[in-house]
């Protein structure tokens, strides 16, 4: 009787999830199909199927429109920011979560305050700060800005994971003569791999699509990231929609790969922690 009562609820949940999946994937399917059609055909039937699919827009975007340069710049900036921000956050969250020292609560509240202030509110002072440091039109400046913007969230998440670990791990390691850096690197860090994968994923996705700061801080075409470079497909009077859709597909493809890899890493980290 219990399983029979739960069956309609499970069916409703599955239908709801499948319906959400269809709604979420439909724009991506339209984007993919339109990237295989010329712009004239898109205007005549925006939601139609390609009559003669072609990869000409992809080749034109990758070579003629310097998309390969934009892609490499985005990879350098986003990847560097995620790695730097996660490394700094992991080091900062460990003492905040595992040690009670003078000013630890004030410092923790300072990091939390960063979650309450959107980075876009600091556009003008950040611009003047970057200008005074000579980091305007610099991939390094954009990387440092992105890395700093993700630190509050990462510290908040990683601190919660560090606190969930039993205190006996620290005591046993210290009795064996391990120092703080060894405890952090060989014991604590491997146990928070699921959290590390999660915060890296949550940083990568919004930074990969960030448009405002590349628009304000970057000047040279050879330093544009993907969102800044794709904006050039919009003209004052005409827009090359086929090339734009092809560029969007190329820009979205790494996110699918990242989600697959991150999901496997989270599952592997959870199972490894359970087996221990």
Coordinates of C-alpha atoms in Angstrom, one line a residue:
X1 CA 0.0 0.0 0.0
X2 CA 2.8 2.4 0.8
X3 CA 4.6 1.9 -2.5
X4 CA 1.3 2.2 -4.3
X5 CA 0.6 5.5 -2.6
X6 CA 4.0 6.8 -3.5
X7 CA 3.8 5.8 -7.2
X8 CA 1.6 8.8 -8.3
X9 CA 3.9 11.2 -6.4
X10 CA 7.0 9.8 -8.1
X11 CA 5.4 10.0 -11.5
X12 CA 4.4 13.6 -10.9
X13 CA 8.0 14.5 -9.8
X14 CA 9.5 12.8 -12.9
X15 CA 7.1 14.5 -15.2
X16 CA 7.9 17.9 -13.6
X17 CA 11.6 17.3 -13.9
X18 CA 11.3 16.1 -17.5
X19 CA 9.1 19.2 -18.3
X20 CA 11.7 21.5 -16.8
X21 CA 14.5 19.7 -18.8
X22 CA 12.6 20.2 -22.0
X23 CA 12.0 23.9 -21.3
X24 CA 15.6 24.4 -20.3
X25 CA 17.0 22.6 -23.4
X26 CA 14.7 24.0 -26.0
X27 CA 16.6 27.3 -26.4
X28 CA 19.8 25.4 -26.7
X29 CA 18.3 23.2 -29.5
X30 CA 17.1 26.3 -31.3
X31 CA 20.5 27.9 -31.0
X32 CA 22.2 24.7 -32.4
X33 CA 19.8 24.4 -35.3
X34 CA 20.0 28.1 -36.3
X35 CA 23.8 27.9 -36.2
X36 CA 23.6 25.4 -39.1
X37 CA 21.5 27.7 -41.3
X38 CA 22.3 31.0 -43.1
X39 CA 20.9 34.2 -41.8
X40 CA 18.4 34.6 -44.6
X41 CA 16.9 31.3 -43.7
X42 CA 16.7 32.2 -40.0
X43 CA 14.7 35.3 -40.9
X44 CA 12.2 33.3 -43.0
X45 CA 11.6 30.5 -40.4
X46 CA 13.3 31.3 -37.0
X47 CA 12.1 28.0 -35.4
X48 CA 12.4 25.8 -38.5
X49 CA 14.7 23.0 -39.3
X50 CA 17.8 23.5 -41.5
X51 CA 17.0 22.6 -45.1
X52 CA 20.7 22.2 -46.0
X53 CA 22.8 22.1 -42.8
X54 CA 26.2 23.6 -43.1
X55 CA 29.2 24.3 -40.8
X56 CA 30.2 27.4 -42.8
X57 CA 29.3 29.8 -39.9
X58 CA 31.5 27.8 -37.5
X59 CA 34.5 28.0 -39.8
X60 CA 33.9 31.7 -40.4
X61 CA 33.5 32.5 -36.7
X62 CA 36.6 30.5 -35.7
X63 CA 38.9 32.0 -38.3
X64 CA 37.6 35.2 -39.8
X65 CA 36.0 36.6 -36.6
X66 CA 39.0 35.8 -34.3
X67 CA 36.9 33.6 -32.1
X68 CA 39.9 31.4 -31.4
X69 CA 41.6 34.4 -29.8
X70 CA 38.5 35.2 -27.7
X71 CA 38.2 31.6 -26.6
X72 CA 41.8 31.4 -25.5
X73 CA 41.5 34.7 -23.6
X74 CA 38.4 33.5 -21.8
X75 CA 40.1 30.3 -20.9
X76 CA 43.1 32.0 -19.5
X77 CA 41.1 34.6 -17.6
X78 CA 38.4 32.4 -16.2
X79 CA 40.6 29.4 -15.6
X80 CA 43.2 31.5 -13.9
X81 CA 40.7 33.3 -11.8
X82 CA 39.0 30.1 -10.6
X83 CA 42.3 28.4 -9.7
X84 CA 43.6 31.5 -7.9
X85 CA 40.4 32.3 -6.1
X86 CA 39.8 28.7 -5.0
X87 CA 43.4 28.4 -3.7
X88 CA 43.2 31.6 -1.7
X89 CA 39.8 30.6 -0.3
X90 CA 40.9 27.1 0.7
X91 CA 43.8 28.6 2.6
X92 CA 41.6 31.3 4.2
X93 CA 38.7 29.1 5.1
X94 CA 40.8 26.4 6.9
X95 CA 42.0 28.6 9.9
X96 CA 38.6 30.3 10.1
X97 CA 36.8 27.0 10.4
X98 CA 39.3 24.9 12.4
X99 CA 40.9 27.5 14.8
X100 CA 39.4 29.9 17.3
X101 CA 41.9 32.9 17.3
X102 CA 41.6 36.5 18.2
X103 CA 39.5 38.3 15.5
X104 CA 38.5 35.2 13.7
X105 CA 34.8 36.0 13.9
X106 CA 35.4 39.6 12.7
X107 CA 37.4 38.3 9.8
X108 CA 34.7 35.7 9.0
X109 CA 32.1 38.4 9.1
X110 CA 34.3 40.5 6.8
X111 CA 34.3 37.7 4.2
X112 CA 30.5 37.3 4.5
X113 CA 30.0 41.0 3.9
X114 CA 31.4 40.4 0.4
X115 CA 28.4 38.3 -0.4
X116 CA 26.1 41.2 0.4
X117 CA 27.7 43.7 -2.0
X118 CA 27.4 42.9 -5.7
X119 CA 30.7 43.5 -7.5
X120 CA 28.9 45.6 -10.2
X121 CA 28.2 48.3 -7.6
X122 CA 31.9 48.9 -7.4
X123 CA 32.4 49.5 -11.2
X124 CA 33.6 53.1 -10.9
X125 CA 36.1 52.7 -8.0
X126 CA 37.4 49.4 -9.5
X127 CA 38.0 51.2 -12.8
X128 CA 40.0 53.9 -11.1
X129 CA 41.9 51.3 -9.0
X130 CA 42.8 49.3 -12.1
X131 CA 43.8 52.5 -14.0
X132 CA 46.1 53.5 -11.1
X133 CA 47.7 50.1 -11.2
X134 CA 48.2 50.1 -14.9
X135 CA 45.8 47.1 -15.4
X136 CA 43.4 48.6 -17.8
X137 CA 43.3 46.5 -21.1
X138 CA 45.1 43.7 -19.3
X139 CA 44.1 40.1 -18.9
X140 CA 46.0 40.0 -15.7
X141 CA 43.9 42.7 -14.2
X142 CA 40.7 41.0 -15.2
X143 CA 41.9 37.7 -13.8
X144 CA 42.7 39.3 -10.4
X145 CA 39.4 41.0 -10.3
X146 CA 37.5 37.8 -11.1
X147 CA 39.5 35.8 -8.5
X148 CA 38.8 38.4 -5.8
X149 CA 35.1 38.4 -6.6
X150 CA 34.7 34.7 -5.9
X151 CA 36.6 34.6 -2.6
X152 CA 33.7 35.5 -0.3
X153 CA 31.4 32.7 -1.6
X154 CA 34.2 30.2 -1.7
X155 CA 35.3 30.9 1.9
X156 CA 31.6 30.6 3.1
X157 CA 31.1 27.2 1.4
X158 CA 34.6 25.8 2.3
X159 CA 34.3 26.9 5.9
X160 CA 31.1 24.9 6.3
X161 CA 32.8 21.8 4.9
X162 CA 35.8 22.2 7.1
X163 CA 33.6 22.5 10.2
X164 CA 31.8 19.3 9.3
X165 CA 35.0 17.3 9.6
X166 CA 35.5 15.6 13.0
X167 CA 38.0 17.3 15.3
X168 CA 39.7 13.9 16.0
X169 CA 41.4 14.1 12.7
X170 CA 43.4 17.1 13.8
X171 CA 44.3 15.7 17.1
X172 CA 45.4 12.3 15.7
X173 CA 47.6 14.0 13.1
X174 CA 49.2 16.3 15.7
X175 CA 50.0 13.3 17.9
X176 CA 51.7 11.7 14.9
X177 CA 53.9 14.9 14.6
X178 CA 52.2 16.5 11.6
X179 CA 52.3 20.2 11.2
X180 CA 49.5 22.5 10.2
X181 CA 50.5 22.6 6.5
X182 CA 50.7 18.9 6.4
X183 CA 47.3 18.5 8.1
X184 CA 45.8 21.0 5.7
X185 CA 47.4 19.5 2.5
X186 CA 47.2 15.8 3.2
X187 CA 44.2 15.4 5.4
X188 CA 41.7 18.3 5.2
X189 CA 42.1 19.3 1.5
X190 CA 41.4 15.8 0.1
X191 CA 38.3 15.4 2.3
X192 CA 36.7 18.7 1.0
X193 CA 37.2 17.7 -2.7
X194 CA 33.4 17.8 -3.3
X195 CA 33.3 21.4 -2.0
X196 CA 36.3 22.4 -4.1
X197 CA 34.7 21.0 -7.2
X198 CA 31.4 22.8 -6.4
X199 CA 32.9 26.2 -5.8
X200 CA 35.1 25.9 -8.9
X201 CA 32.0 25.1 -11.0
X202 CA 29.9 27.9 -9.4
X203 CA 32.7 30.4 -10.1
X204 CA 33.5 29.2 -13.7
X205 CA 30.0 29.5 -15.1
X206 CA 29.2 33.2 -14.3
X207 CA 32.8 34.3 -15.0
X208 CA 32.7 32.6 -18.4
X209 CA 29.7 34.6 -19.4
X210 CA 30.7 37.9 -17.7
X211 CA 30.2 40.9 -20.0
X212 CA 30.3 44.1 -18.0
X213 CA 33.9 44.2 -16.8
X214 CA 35.4 43.0 -20.1
X215 CA 33.4 45.8 -21.8
X216 CA 34.7 48.4 -19.3
X217 CA 38.3 47.2 -18.8
X218 CA 39.4 45.8 -22.1
X219 CA 40.2 48.0 -25.2
X220 CA 42.2 45.8 -27.6
X221 CA 40.4 43.4 -29.9
X222 CA 43.1 40.7 -29.3
X223 CA 42.4 40.8 -25.6
X224 CA 38.6 40.5 -25.8
X225 CA 36.9 37.5 -24.0
X226 CA 34.1 35.6 -25.6
X227 CA 31.2 37.7 -24.4
X228 CA 33.0 40.9 -25.4
X229 CA 34.0 39.5 -28.8
X230 CA 30.5 38.2 -29.6
X231 CA 29.0 41.6 -29.1
X232 CA 30.8 42.7 -32.3
X233 CA 28.4 40.5 -34.3
X234 CA 25.7 43.0 -33.4
X235 CA 25.8 45.8 -35.9
X236 CA 24.0 49.1 -35.9
X237 CA 21.8 48.1 -38.9
X238 CA 22.5 44.4 -39.5
X239 CA 23.3 41.4 -37.3
X240 CA 24.9 38.2 -38.6
X241 CA 22.6 35.8 -36.7
X242 CA 24.0 32.6 -38.1
X243 CA 27.5 33.5 -37.0
X244 CA 26.2 34.7 -33.6
X245 CA 24.4 31.4 -33.0
X246 CA 27.6 29.5 -34.0
X247 CA 29.6 31.6 -31.6
X248 CA 27.1 30.9 -28.8
X249 CA 27.3 27.2 -29.4
X250 CA 31.1 27.3 -29.3
X251 CA 31.0 29.3 -26.1
X252 CA 28.5 27.0 -24.4
X253 CA 30.2 23.7 -25.4
X254 CA 32.9 24.0 -22.7
X255 CA 30.3 24.4 -20.0
X256 CA 28.7 21.0 -20.9
X257 CA 32.1 19.4 -20.6
X258 CA 32.8 21.1 -17.3
X259 CA 29.5 20.0 -15.8
X260 CA 30.2 16.4 -16.8
X261 CA 33.7 16.5 -15.3
X262 CA 32.6 18.3 -12.2
X263 CA 29.7 15.9 -11.6
X264 CA 32.0 12.9 -11.8
X265 CA 34.5 14.6 -9.4
X266 CA 31.8 15.4 -6.8
X267 CA 30.5 11.8 -6.9
X268 CA 34.1 10.4 -6.7
X269 CA 34.9 12.6 -3.7
X270 CA 31.7 11.7 -1.9
X271 CA 32.2 8.0 -2.3
X272 CA 35.9 8.2 -1.4
X273 CA 35.0 10.0 1.8
X274 CA 32.3 7.5 2.7
X275 CA 34.7 4.6 2.1
X276 CA 37.1 6.1 4.6

